[in-house]
Coordinates of C-alpha atoms and ligand atoms in Angstrom, one line a residue:
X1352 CA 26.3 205.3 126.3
X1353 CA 27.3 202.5 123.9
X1354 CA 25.0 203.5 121.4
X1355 CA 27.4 206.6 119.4
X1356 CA 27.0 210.0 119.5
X1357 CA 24.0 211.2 117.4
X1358 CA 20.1 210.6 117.8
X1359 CA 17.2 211.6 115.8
X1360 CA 13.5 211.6 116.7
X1361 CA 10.9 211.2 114.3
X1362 CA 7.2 212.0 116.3
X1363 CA 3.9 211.3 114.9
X1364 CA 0.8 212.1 116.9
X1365 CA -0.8 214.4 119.6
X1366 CA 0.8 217.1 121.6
X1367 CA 1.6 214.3 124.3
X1368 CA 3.7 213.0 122.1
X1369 CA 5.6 215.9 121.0
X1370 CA 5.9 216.6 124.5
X1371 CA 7.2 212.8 125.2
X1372 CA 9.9 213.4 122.1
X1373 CA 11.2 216.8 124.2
X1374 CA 11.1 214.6 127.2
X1375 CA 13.5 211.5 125.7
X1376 CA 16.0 213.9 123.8
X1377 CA 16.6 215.8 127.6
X1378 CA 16.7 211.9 128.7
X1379 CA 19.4 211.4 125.5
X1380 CA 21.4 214.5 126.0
X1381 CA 21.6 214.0 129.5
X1382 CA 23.6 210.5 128.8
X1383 CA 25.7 212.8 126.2
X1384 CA 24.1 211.9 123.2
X1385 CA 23.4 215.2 120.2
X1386 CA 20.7 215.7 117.8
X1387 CA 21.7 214.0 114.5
X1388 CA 20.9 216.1 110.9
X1389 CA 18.8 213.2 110.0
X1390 CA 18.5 209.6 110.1
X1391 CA 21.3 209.1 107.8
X1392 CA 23.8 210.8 110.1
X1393 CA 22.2 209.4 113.6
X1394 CA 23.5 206.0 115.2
X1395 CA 19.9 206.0 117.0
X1396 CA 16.7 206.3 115.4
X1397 CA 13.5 206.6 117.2
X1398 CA 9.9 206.6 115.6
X1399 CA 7.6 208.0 118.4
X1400 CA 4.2 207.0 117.3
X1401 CA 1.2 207.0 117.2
X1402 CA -1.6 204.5 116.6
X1403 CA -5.5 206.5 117.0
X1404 CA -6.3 205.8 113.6
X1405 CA -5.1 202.7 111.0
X1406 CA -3.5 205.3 109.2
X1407 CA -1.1 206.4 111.7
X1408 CA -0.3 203.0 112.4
X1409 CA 0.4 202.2 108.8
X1410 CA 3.0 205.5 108.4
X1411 CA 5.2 204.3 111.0
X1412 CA 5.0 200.1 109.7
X1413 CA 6.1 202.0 105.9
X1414 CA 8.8 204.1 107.9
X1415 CA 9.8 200.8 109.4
X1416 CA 9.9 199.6 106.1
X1417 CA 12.3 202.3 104.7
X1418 CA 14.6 202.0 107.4
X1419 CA 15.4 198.5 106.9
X1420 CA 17.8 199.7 104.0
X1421 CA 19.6 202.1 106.2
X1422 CA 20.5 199.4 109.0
X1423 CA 21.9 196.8 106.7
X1424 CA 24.3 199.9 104.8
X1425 CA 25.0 200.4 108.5
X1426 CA 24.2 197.8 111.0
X1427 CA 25.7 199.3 113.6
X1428 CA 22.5 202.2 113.5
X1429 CA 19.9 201.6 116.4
X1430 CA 17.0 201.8 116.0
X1431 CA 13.6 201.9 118.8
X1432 CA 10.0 202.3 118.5
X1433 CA 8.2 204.5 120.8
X1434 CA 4.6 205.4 122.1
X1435 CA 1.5 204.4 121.1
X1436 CA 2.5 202.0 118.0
X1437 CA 4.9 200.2 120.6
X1438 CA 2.2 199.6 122.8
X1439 CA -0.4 198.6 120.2
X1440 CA 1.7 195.7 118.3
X1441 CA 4.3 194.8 121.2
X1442 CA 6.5 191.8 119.8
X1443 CA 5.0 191.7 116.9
X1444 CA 7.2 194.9 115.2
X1445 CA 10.3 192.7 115.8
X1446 CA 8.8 190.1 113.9
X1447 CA 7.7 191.9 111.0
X1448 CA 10.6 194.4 111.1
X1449 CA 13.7 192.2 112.7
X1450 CA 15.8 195.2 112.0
X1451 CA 13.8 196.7 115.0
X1452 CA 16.0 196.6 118.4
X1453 CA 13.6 199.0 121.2
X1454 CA 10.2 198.9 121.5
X1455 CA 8.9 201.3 124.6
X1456 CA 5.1 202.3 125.0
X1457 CA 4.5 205.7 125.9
X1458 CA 4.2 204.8 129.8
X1459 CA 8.0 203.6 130.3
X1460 CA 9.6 206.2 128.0
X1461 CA 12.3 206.9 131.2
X1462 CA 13.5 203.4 130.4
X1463 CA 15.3 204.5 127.7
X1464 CA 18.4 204.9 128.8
X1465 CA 18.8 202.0 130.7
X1466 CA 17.4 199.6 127.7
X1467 CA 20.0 201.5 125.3
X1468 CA 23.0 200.5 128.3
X1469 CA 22.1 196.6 126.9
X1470 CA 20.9 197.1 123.4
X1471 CA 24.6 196.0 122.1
X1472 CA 24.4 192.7 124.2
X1473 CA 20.7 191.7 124.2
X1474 CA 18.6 191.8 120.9
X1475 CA 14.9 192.9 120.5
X1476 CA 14.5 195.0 123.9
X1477 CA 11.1 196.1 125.1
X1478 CA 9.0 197.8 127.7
X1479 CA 5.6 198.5 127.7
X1480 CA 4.7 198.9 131.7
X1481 CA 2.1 201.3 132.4
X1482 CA 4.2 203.2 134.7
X1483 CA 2.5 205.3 137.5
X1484 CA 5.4 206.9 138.1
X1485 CA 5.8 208.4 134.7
X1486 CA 3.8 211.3 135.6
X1487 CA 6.8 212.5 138.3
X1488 CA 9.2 212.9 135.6
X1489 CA 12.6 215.3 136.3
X1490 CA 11.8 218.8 134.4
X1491 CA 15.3 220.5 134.2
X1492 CA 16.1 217.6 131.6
X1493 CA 13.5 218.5 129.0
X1494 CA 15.0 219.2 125.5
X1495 CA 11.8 222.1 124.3
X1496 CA 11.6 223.0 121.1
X1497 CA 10.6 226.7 122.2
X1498 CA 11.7 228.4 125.2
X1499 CA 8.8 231.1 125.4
X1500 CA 6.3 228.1 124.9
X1501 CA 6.1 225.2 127.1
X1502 CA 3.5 221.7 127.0
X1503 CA 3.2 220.5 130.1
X1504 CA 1.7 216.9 130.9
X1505 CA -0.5 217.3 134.0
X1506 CA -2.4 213.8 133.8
X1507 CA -1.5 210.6 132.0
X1508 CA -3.2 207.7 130.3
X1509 CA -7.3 207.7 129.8
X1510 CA -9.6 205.6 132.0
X1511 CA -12.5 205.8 130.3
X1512 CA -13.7 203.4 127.6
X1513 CA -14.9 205.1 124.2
X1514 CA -15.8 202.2 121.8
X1515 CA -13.8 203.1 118.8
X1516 CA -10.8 204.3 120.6
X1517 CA -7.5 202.8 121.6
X1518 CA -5.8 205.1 124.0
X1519 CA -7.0 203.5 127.2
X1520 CA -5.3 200.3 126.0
X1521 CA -2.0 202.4 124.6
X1522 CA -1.4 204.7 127.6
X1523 CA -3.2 202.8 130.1
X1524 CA -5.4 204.0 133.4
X1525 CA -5.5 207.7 134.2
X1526 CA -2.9 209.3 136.8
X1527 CA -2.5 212.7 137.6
X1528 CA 0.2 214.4 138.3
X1529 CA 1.2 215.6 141.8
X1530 CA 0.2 219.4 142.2
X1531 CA 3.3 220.8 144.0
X1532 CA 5.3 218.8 140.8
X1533 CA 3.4 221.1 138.2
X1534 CA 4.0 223.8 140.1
X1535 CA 7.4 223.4 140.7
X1536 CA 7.7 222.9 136.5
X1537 CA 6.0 226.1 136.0
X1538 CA 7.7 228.1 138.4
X1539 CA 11.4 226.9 136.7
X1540 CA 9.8 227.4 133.2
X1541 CA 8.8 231.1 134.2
X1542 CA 12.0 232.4 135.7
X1543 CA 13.8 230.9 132.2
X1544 CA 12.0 233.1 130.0
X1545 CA 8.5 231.2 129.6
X1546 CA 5.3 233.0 128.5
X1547 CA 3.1 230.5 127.2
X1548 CA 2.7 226.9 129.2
X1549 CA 0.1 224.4 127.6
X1550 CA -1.2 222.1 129.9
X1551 CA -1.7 218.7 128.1
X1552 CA -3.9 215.2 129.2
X1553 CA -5.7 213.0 127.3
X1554 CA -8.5 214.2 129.4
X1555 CA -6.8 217.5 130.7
X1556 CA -9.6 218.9 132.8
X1557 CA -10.1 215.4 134.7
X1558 CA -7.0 216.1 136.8
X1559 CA -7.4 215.9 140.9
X1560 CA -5.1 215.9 143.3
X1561 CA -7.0 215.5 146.5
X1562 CA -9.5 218.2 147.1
X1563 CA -8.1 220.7 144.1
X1564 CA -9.7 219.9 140.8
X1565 CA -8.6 221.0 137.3
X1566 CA -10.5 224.6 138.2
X1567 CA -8.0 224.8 141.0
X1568 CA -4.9 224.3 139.2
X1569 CA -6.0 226.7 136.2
X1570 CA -6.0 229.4 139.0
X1571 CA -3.3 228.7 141.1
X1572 CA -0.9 228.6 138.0
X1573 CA -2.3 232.0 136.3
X1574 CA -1.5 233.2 140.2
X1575 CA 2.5 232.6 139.0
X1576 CA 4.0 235.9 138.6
X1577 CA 4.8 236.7 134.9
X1578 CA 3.0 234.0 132.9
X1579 CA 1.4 235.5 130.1
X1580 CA -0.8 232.9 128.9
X1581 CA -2.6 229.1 129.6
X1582 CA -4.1 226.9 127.5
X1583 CA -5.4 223.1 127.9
X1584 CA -5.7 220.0 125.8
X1585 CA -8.2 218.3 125.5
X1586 CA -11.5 218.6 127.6
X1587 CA -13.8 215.9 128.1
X1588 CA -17.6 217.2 128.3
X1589 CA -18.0 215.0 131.4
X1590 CA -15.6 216.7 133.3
X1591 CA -16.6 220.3 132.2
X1592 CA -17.8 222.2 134.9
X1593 CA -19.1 225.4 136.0
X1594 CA -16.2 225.9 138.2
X1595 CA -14.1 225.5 135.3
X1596 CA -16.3 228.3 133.1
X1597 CA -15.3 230.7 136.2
X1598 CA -11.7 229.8 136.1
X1599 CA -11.7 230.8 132.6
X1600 CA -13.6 234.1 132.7
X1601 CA -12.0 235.3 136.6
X1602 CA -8.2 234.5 135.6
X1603 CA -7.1 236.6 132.7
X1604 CA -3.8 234.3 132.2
X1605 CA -6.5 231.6 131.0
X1606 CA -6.3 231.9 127.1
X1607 CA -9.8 231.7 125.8
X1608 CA -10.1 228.9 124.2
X1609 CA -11.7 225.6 124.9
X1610 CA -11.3 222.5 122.6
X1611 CA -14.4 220.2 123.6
X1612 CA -14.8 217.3 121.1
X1613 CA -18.4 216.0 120.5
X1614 CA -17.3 213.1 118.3
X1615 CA -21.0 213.4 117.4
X1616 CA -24.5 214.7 117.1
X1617 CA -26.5 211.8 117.4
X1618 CA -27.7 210.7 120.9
X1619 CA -27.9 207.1 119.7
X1620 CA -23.9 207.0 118.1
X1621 CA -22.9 208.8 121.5
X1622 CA -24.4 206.0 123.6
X1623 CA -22.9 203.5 121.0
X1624 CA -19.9 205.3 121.8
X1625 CA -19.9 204.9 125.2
X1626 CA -19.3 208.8 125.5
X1627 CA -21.4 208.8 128.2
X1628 CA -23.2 212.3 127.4
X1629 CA -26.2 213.4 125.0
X1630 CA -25.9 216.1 122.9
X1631 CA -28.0 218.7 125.1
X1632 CA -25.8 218.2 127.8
X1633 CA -22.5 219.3 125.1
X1634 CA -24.5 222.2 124.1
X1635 CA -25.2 223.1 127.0
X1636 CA -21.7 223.2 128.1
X1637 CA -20.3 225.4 125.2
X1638 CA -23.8 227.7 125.8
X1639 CA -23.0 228.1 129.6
X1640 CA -19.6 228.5 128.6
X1641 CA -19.9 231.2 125.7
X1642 CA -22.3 232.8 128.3
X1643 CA -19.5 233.8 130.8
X1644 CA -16.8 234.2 127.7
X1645 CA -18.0 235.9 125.1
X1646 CA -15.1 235.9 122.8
X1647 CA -14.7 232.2 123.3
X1648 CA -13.0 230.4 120.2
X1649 CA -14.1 227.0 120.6
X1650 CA -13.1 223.6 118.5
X1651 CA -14.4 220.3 118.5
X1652 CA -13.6 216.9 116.7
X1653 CA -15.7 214.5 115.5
X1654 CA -15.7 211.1 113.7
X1655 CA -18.4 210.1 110.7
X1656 CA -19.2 207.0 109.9
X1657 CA -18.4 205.3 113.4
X1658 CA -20.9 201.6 112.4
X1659 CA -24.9 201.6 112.5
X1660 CA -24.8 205.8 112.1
X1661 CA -27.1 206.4 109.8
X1662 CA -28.5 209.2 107.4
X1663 CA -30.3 210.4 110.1
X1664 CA -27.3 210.2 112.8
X1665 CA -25.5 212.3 110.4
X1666 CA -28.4 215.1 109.6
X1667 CA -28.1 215.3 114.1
X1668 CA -24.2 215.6 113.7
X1669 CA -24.4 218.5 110.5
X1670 CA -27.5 220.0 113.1
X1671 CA -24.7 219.7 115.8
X1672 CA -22.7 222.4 114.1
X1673 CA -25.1 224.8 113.5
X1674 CA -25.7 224.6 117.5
X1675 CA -21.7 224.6 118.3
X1676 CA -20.6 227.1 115.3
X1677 CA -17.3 225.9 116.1
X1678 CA -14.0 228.3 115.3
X1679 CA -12.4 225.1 113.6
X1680 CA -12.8 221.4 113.5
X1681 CA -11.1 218.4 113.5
X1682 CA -12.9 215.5 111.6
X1683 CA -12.2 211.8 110.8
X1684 CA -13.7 209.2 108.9
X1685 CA -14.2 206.2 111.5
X1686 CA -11.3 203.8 111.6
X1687 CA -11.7 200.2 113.2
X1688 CA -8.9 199.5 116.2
X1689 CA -7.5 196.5 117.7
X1690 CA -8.0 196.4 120.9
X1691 CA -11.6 197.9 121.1
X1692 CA -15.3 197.4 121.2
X1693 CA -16.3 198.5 118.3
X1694 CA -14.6 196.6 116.0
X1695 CA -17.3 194.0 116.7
X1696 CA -20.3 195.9 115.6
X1697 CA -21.5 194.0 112.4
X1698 CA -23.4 197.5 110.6
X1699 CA -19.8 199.0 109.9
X1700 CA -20.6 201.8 106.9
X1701 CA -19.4 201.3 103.7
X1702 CA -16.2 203.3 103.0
X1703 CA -18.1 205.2 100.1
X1704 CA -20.5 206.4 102.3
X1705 CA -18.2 207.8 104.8
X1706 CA -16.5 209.4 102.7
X1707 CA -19.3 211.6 101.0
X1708 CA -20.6 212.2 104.8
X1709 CA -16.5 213.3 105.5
X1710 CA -16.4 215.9 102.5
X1711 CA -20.3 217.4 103.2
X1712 CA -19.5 218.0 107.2
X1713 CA -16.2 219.4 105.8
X1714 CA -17.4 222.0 103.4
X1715 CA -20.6 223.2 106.0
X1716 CA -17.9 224.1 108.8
X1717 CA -15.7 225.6 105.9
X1718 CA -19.0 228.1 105.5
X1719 CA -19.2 228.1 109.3
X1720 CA -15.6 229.1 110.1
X1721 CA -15.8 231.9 107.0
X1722 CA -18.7 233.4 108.8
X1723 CA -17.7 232.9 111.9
X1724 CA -14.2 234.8 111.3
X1725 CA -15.8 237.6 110.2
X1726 CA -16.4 238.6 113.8
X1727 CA -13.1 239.6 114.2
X1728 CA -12.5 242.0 111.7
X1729 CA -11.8 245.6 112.9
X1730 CA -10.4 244.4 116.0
X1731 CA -7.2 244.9 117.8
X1732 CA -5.8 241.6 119.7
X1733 CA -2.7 240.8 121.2
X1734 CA -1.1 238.3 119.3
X1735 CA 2.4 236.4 120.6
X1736 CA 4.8 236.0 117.6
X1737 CA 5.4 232.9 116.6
X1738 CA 7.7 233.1 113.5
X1739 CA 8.1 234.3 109.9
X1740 CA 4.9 233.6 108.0
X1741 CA 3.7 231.4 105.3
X1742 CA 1.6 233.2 103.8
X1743 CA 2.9 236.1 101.8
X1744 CA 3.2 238.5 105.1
X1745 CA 6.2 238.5 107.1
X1746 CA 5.1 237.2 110.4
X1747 CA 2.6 235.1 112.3
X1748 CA 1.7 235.0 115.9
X1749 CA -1.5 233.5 117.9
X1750 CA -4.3 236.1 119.6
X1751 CA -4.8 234.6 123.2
X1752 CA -8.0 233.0 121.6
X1753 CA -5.9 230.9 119.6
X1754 CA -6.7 232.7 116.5
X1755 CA -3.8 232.6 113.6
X1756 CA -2.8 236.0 112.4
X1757 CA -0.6 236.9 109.7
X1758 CA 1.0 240.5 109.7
X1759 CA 3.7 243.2 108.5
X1760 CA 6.5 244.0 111.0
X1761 CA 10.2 244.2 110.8
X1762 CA 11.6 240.6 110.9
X1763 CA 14.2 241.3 113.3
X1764 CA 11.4 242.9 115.9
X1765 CA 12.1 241.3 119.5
X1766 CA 9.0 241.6 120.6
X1767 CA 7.0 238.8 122.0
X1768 CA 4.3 240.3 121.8
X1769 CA 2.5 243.0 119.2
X1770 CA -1.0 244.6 119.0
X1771 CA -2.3 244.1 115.3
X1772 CA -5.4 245.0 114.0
X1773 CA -7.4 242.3 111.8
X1774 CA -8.5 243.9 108.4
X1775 CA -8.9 240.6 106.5
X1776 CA -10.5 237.3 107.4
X1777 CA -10.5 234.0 105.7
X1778 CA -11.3 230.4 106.4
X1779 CA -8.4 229.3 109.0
X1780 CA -6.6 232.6 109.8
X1781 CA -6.8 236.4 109.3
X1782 CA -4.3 238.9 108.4
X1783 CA -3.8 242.6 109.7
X1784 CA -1.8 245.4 110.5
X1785 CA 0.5 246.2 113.4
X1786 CA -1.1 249.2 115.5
X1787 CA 0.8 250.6 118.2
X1788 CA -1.8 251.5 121.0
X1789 CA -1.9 255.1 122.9
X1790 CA -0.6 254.1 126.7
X1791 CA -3.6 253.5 128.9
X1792 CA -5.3 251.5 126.3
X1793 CA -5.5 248.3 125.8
X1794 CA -6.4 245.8 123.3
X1795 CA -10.0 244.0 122.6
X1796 CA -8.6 240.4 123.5
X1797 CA -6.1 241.3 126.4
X1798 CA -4.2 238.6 128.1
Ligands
SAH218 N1 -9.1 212.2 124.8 C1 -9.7 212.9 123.7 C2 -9.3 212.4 122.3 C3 -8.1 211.7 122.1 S1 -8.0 210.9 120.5 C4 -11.2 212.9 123.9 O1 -11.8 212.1 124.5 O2 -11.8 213.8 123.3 C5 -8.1 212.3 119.4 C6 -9.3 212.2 118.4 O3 -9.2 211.2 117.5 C7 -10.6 211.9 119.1 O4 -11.2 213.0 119.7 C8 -11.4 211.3 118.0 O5 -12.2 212.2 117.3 C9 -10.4 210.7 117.1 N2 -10.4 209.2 117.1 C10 -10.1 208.4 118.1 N3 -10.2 207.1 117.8 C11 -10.7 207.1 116.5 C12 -11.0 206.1 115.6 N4 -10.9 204.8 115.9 N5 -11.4 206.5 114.3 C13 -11.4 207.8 114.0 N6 -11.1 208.8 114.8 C14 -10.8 208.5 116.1
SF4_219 FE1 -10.2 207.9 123.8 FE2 -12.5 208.4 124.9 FE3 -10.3 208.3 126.4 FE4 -10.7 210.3 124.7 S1 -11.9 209.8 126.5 S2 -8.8 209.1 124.9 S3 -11.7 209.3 123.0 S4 -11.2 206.6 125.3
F3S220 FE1 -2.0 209.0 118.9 FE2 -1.3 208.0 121.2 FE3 -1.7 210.6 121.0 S1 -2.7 207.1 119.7 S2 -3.3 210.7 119.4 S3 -0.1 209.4 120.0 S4 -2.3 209.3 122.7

């Protein structure tokens, strides 16, 4: 490859993404190309981006920025543009940043290679094709960051139209991927060593592949012998289903935990939205859902401020959480898109304003979550170690709920998996003791 010998990836964004940047370093290493220390020592640079909010946009145009210095010490350095930011601005990053040479949406990422072959003979490269075929990509090539933990796309790009947001226009009309393909990918990742695979989609539980639905494929993958654990990203509360709840409760392989975002409480911002849902119908998913799962963990996101919400929108979204008593949240403070419908609603909400509705929703699910992980204390879960931890103990690890836990065990310990029992509980994580079971039983949360 006439590009030199080191790469480095910089990846902003959702899982999909980091996924995506796994997915072009197998692509790179298969041409014979090596992970570089840093930009400094790489001869390619890619930025895979991301563009949901103006913020993430503006990171990657002041990265651009920075990198301009680095090419003219070293003009031989390439450098390329990926995902969502490609999409969003095209041919205008090699206007505003000439020192740009690849720009490749998130769709056409296996054109990589091929655009790097010319990138020393033809200047200012760029492919943003909504591929259907990008969904069929080759597994044995992936470059994972974690051998015992997998992501997995199962359906790409988002056919639905939420006002505010720019991912249908960015990754383009929904596909899913071929059933016998995930299969395959899980099968291979199992016999290497995996124990964990999450599947990923913008709208992960819309996937179909004629008569199987996403219910369908959550049991016929926990069926794969020695999997330990699934988990899914994101649901969309129109394609939650009952035959989903039972997937989760009959197949013990099904981690349990659901991320379901609202975006909001207000039955009026919804259908401004375009979310195409009312609020009883999302609380009634999570109740039918905590119904058959009990120990559910259950997170949401939701945006304040989207334009015309108003005091009272807000009181329904803070009423929302009390309903939901979600296990954590993910909020944002509405932010205008190109591309979207929503930038031409005239009663946008002063800044000011969204930000004192931002910090309020903030600090009542910081009171919700405390109370919330009180639940757990006294019990004994599973939890799969995930690496030395931050926080004063020596180790860290997930329950199959999701649930952080910090804990005391010998660094060196092999295990993958450990029984610890929770003793203190806090706002994001809890901490406990290692607790080796008598055989015959088993933990609260087993797999
Ligand atoms: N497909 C997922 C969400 C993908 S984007 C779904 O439909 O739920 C991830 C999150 O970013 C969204 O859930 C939303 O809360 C937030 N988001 C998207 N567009 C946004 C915007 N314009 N301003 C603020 N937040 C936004
Ligand atoms: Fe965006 Fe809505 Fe699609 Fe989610 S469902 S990616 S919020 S358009
Ligand atoms: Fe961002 Fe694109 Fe993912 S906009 S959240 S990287 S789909």
């Amino acid at each position: 490859m006439p590009v030199g010998q080191r790469y480095h990836i910089e990846t902003w964004g959702c899982q999909m993404n980091a996924h995506e940047t796994e997915r072009v370093s197998g692509l790179l290493e298969a041409q014979g190309l090596r992970r570089a220390d840093g930009a400094r020592d790489a001869d390619l640079i890619l930025l895979n981006t991301c563009a949901v909010r103006e913020g993430a946009t503006g990171k990657v145009l002041t990265r651009l920025g920075e990198l301009r210095s680095l090419k003219e010490s070293d003009p031989h350095k390439v450098i390329g543009v990926l995902g969502c930011v490609a999409q969003e601005r095209g041919a205008e990053l090699f206007r505003r940043a000439p020192h740009v040479d690849l720009v490749v949406g998130p769709r056409a990422l296996a054109s990589v290679p091929r655009l790097l072959e010319q990138v020393r003979t033809t200047r200012h490269l760029m492919d943003l094709e909504h591929y259907t075929e990008s969904v069929l990509y080759g597994h044995e090539q992936i470059r994972r960051q974690d051998s015992r933990k997998a992501y997995l796309t199962v359906i790409e790009g988002c056919s639905k139209a939420c006002s505010y947001c720019i991912v249908p226009f960015t990754r383009g009309r929904e596909v899913s991927r071929p059933f016998a393909n995930i299969l395959s990918e899980v099968r291979y990742l199992v016999e290497r060593g995996t124990l964990e695979v999450e599947l990923l989609g913008q709208n992960v539980n819309a996937w179909r592949d004629g008569g199987r639905d996403f219910a369908d494929l959550l049991r016929e993958i926990g069926a794969v012998a020695g999997l330990r654990r699934i988990r899914f990203v994101t649901s969309h509360p129109l394609h939650f289903s009952q035959r989903i709840i039972e997937a989760m409760r009959d197949c013990k392989q099904v981690c349990n935990y659901l991320h379901l975002p609202p975006q909001s409480g207000s039955d009026r911002v919804l259908r401004r939205m375009k979310r195409g849902y009312t609020r009883r119908h999302y609380l009634a998913c999570i109740g039918a859902l905590r119904q058959a799962v009990p120990d559910v963990r259950l997170s949401g996101d939701i945006i304040v401020g989207f334009p015309g919400e108003t005091d009272e929108d807000f009181e329904a979204t803070l009423d929302l959480l009390e309903g939901a008593r979600f296990d954590s949240l993910f909020s944002f403070r509405y932010s205008p898109r190109p591309h979207t419908t929503a930038t031409e609603f005239t009663d946008q909400v002063p800044r000011a304003v969204q930000d004192g509705r931002l910090a309020r929703l903030q600090e009542r699910q910081r009171q919700i979550q405390e109370v919330a992980n009180r639940r757990h204390l006294g019990q004994i879960y599973e939890v799969r170690v995930e690496g030395p931890s931050p926080k004063g103990h020596t180790l860290c690890g997930r329950t199959a709920h999701g649930l952080m836990v910090h804990f005391e065990a010998p660094r060196e310990s092999p295990d993958s998996f450990v029984n610890v029992q929770v003793t203190r509980t806090g706002i994001h994580s809890v901490s406990g003791e290692r607790v080796e079971l008598s055989p015959g039983t088993s933990p609260i949360t087993a797999l």
